[in-house]
Coordinates of C-alpha atoms and ligand atoms in Angstrom, one line a residue:
P1 CA 3.7 1.0 -26.2
D2 CA 6.0 3.7 -24.6
I3 CA 3.4 3.8 -22.2
I4 CA 2.5 0.3 -21.6
S5 CA 6.0 -0.5 -21.0
A6 CA 6.3 2.1 -18.7
Q7 CA 3.7 0.4 -16.4
D8 CA 4.6 -2.8 -16.8
S9 CA 7.8 -1.8 -15.4
T10 CA 9.4 -3.5 -12.4
V11 CA 11.4 -0.2 -11.2
V12 CA 11.1 0.5 -8.0
E13 CA 9.5 4.1 -7.5
K14 CA 9.4 4.4 -3.6
E15 CA 10.0 1.7 -0.6
G16 CA 9.6 2.3 2.8
Y17 CA 8.2 1.4 6.3
L18 CA 4.4 2.5 7.4
L19 CA 1.7 1.2 9.2
K20 CA -0.8 -0.8 7.9
A21 CA -3.9 -2.4 8.7
K22 CA -6.3 -4.9 6.2
I23 CA -9.4 -4.0 6.7
A24 CA -11.6 -6.0 3.7
D25 CA -10.1 -9.1 1.6
G26 CA -12.1 -9.4 -1.3
G27 CA -15.4 -7.4 0.1
K28 CA -15.5 -8.7 3.5
K29 CA -14.5 -7.1 6.5
L30 CA -11.5 -8.1 8.4
R31 CA -10.3 -7.5 11.8
K32 CA -8.4 -4.5 11.8
N33 CA -4.9 -5.1 13.2
W34 CA -2.1 -2.5 12.6
S35 CA 1.5 -3.5 12.0
T36 CA 4.5 -2.0 10.4
S37 CA 4.9 -2.8 6.5
W38 CA 7.9 -2.6 4.5
I39 CA 6.0 -1.4 1.2
V40 CA 7.7 -1.3 -2.1
L41 CA 5.9 0.6 -5.1
T42 CA 6.3 -0.3 -8.6
G43 CA 4.4 1.3 -11.8
R44 CA 1.6 -1.0 -11.0
K45 CA 1.5 -2.5 -8.0
M46 CA 2.3 -2.6 -4.1
E47 CA 4.5 -5.3 -2.2
F48 CA 3.9 -5.4 1.5
Y49 CA 6.7 -7.3 3.4
K50 CA 6.7 -8.3 6.9
E51 CA 8.8 -5.9 9.3
S52 CA 12.3 -6.6 9.4
K53 CA 11.9 -8.8 6.5
Q54 CA 13.2 -6.3 3.6
P55 CA 12.9 -7.7 0.2
A56 CA 16.5 -8.8 -0.4
L57 CA 16.2 -10.8 3.3
A58 CA 12.4 -12.1 1.9
N59 CA 13.9 -13.0 -1.5
L60 CA 16.2 -15.4 0.1
K61 CA 13.5 -17.3 1.6
P62 CA 12.0 -20.0 -0.2
G63 CA 8.4 -19.7 -0.4
Y64 CA 7.9 -16.3 1.2
K65 CA 5.8 -13.7 -0.5
P66 CA 4.8 -10.7 -0.1
E67 CA 1.2 -9.5 -0.1
C68 CA 0.7 -8.1 -3.8
V69 CA -1.6 -5.3 -4.2
D70 CA -2.7 -4.9 -8.0
L71 CA -2.8 -0.8 -8.3
C72 CA -4.9 -1.2 -11.6
G73 CA -8.4 0.3 -11.4
A74 CA -7.4 0.9 -7.4
R75 CA -9.1 4.3 -5.3
I76 CA -7.6 5.7 -2.9
E77 CA -8.7 8.5 -0.6
W78 CA -7.8 10.2 3.1
T79 CA -10.2 9.0 6.0
S80 CA -11.1 10.2 9.3
E81 CA -13.9 7.8 10.0
K82 CA -12.1 4.4 9.6
S83 CA -9.6 5.2 12.6
S84 CA -9.1 6.9 15.3
R85 CA -5.1 7.9 14.2
K86 CA -4.3 10.8 12.0
N87 CA -2.8 11.3 8.6
V88 CA -4.6 7.5 7.5
F89 CA -5.6 6.7 3.8
Q90 CA -7.3 3.7 2.5
I91 CA -6.4 1.8 -0.7
T92 CA -9.6 0.1 -2.1
T93 CA -8.5 -2.7 -4.9
V94 CA -10.8 -3.8 -7.7
S95 CA -10.6 -7.2 -6.2
G96 CA -12.2 -5.6 -3.1
N97 CA -9.3 -5.5 -1.0
E98 CA -9.1 -2.7 1.6
F99 CA -6.0 -1.4 3.3
L100 CA -5.2 1.3 5.6
L101 CA -2.2 3.3 5.6
Q102 CA -0.6 5.4 8.3
S103 CA 2.3 7.9 9.5
D104 CA 2.4 10.4 12.1
I105 CA 5.1 11.8 10.1
D106 CA 3.3 14.4 7.8
F107 CA 5.4 14.9 4.9
L108 CA 6.0 10.7 5.0
I109 CA 2.9 10.0 4.6
L110 CA 2.2 12.6 2.0
D111 CA 4.5 11.6 -0.5
W112 CA 3.5 8.3 -0.2
F113 CA -0.2 9.3 -1.1
H114 CA 1.0 11.4 -4.1
A115 CA 3.2 8.6 -5.7
I116 CA 0.3 5.9 -5.1
K117 CA -2.1 8.3 -6.4
N118 CA 0.2 9.3 -9.6
A119 CA 0.5 5.3 -9.9
I120 CA -3.0 4.7 -10.0
D121 CA -3.5 7.7 -12.3
R122 CA -1.3 6.7 -14.9
L123 CA -2.7 3.3 -15.2
P124 CA -5.6 2.1 -17.2
K125 CA -9.0 1.9 -15.1
E126 CA -9.4 -1.5 -15.3
Ligands
I3P1 C1 -8.7 -2.3 17.8 C2 -7.8 -1.6 18.0 C3 -7.1 -0.8 16.6 C4 -8.4 0.5 16.4 C5 -9.8 -0.3 16.5 C6 -10.2 -1.7 17.5 O1 -9.2 -3.1 18.6 O2 -7.3 -0.9 18.8 O3 -6.2 0.2 17.5 O4 -8.5 1.2 15.3 O5 -10.9 0.6 16.7 O6 -11.2 -2.1 17.3 P1 -8.6 -4.4 18.4 O7 -7.0 -5.1 18.9 O8 -9.5 -5.4 19.8 O9 -9.2 -5.4 17.3 P2 -7.3 2.5 15.5 O10 -6.3 2.2 16.4 O11 -7.0 2.6 13.8 O12 -8.1 3.8 16.0 P3 -12.0 0.5 15.7 O13 -12.9 -0.3 15.9 O14 -12.9 2.2 16.0 O15 -11.7 0.7 14.2

């Protein structure tokens, strides 16, 4: 029960800016388009807000919904083939959405990788 409630938690574990490119939606390839995103990681999901629309501001706007990624059963892996940029990792969701995340700042992208990987590893696989 304690573990379940920790997973369902909406407590923010990490937030900040990264470059993001969504490359597949429901298994269908998308044209790569990098943009800066404000990312909020909680126990079982990530939210991608548009740049300059930080959560506090975004929440004031009726109808604005960030893109939401369910981490349950998701995979995370470093990739050097899917971009010419350095420090890129990919998140693949059960629903077949694929995201690339990137930062030129080594410690920053490492922190994000481990935070997301820890969240995924704590969740049930489906
Ligand atoms: C893409 C754009 C991306 C680049 C991608 C290009 O062109 O330059 O930045 O990805 O390379 O196709 P366009 O804007 O015309 O769609 P990276 O920066 O990650 O290398 P790709 O085709 O090798 O994925």
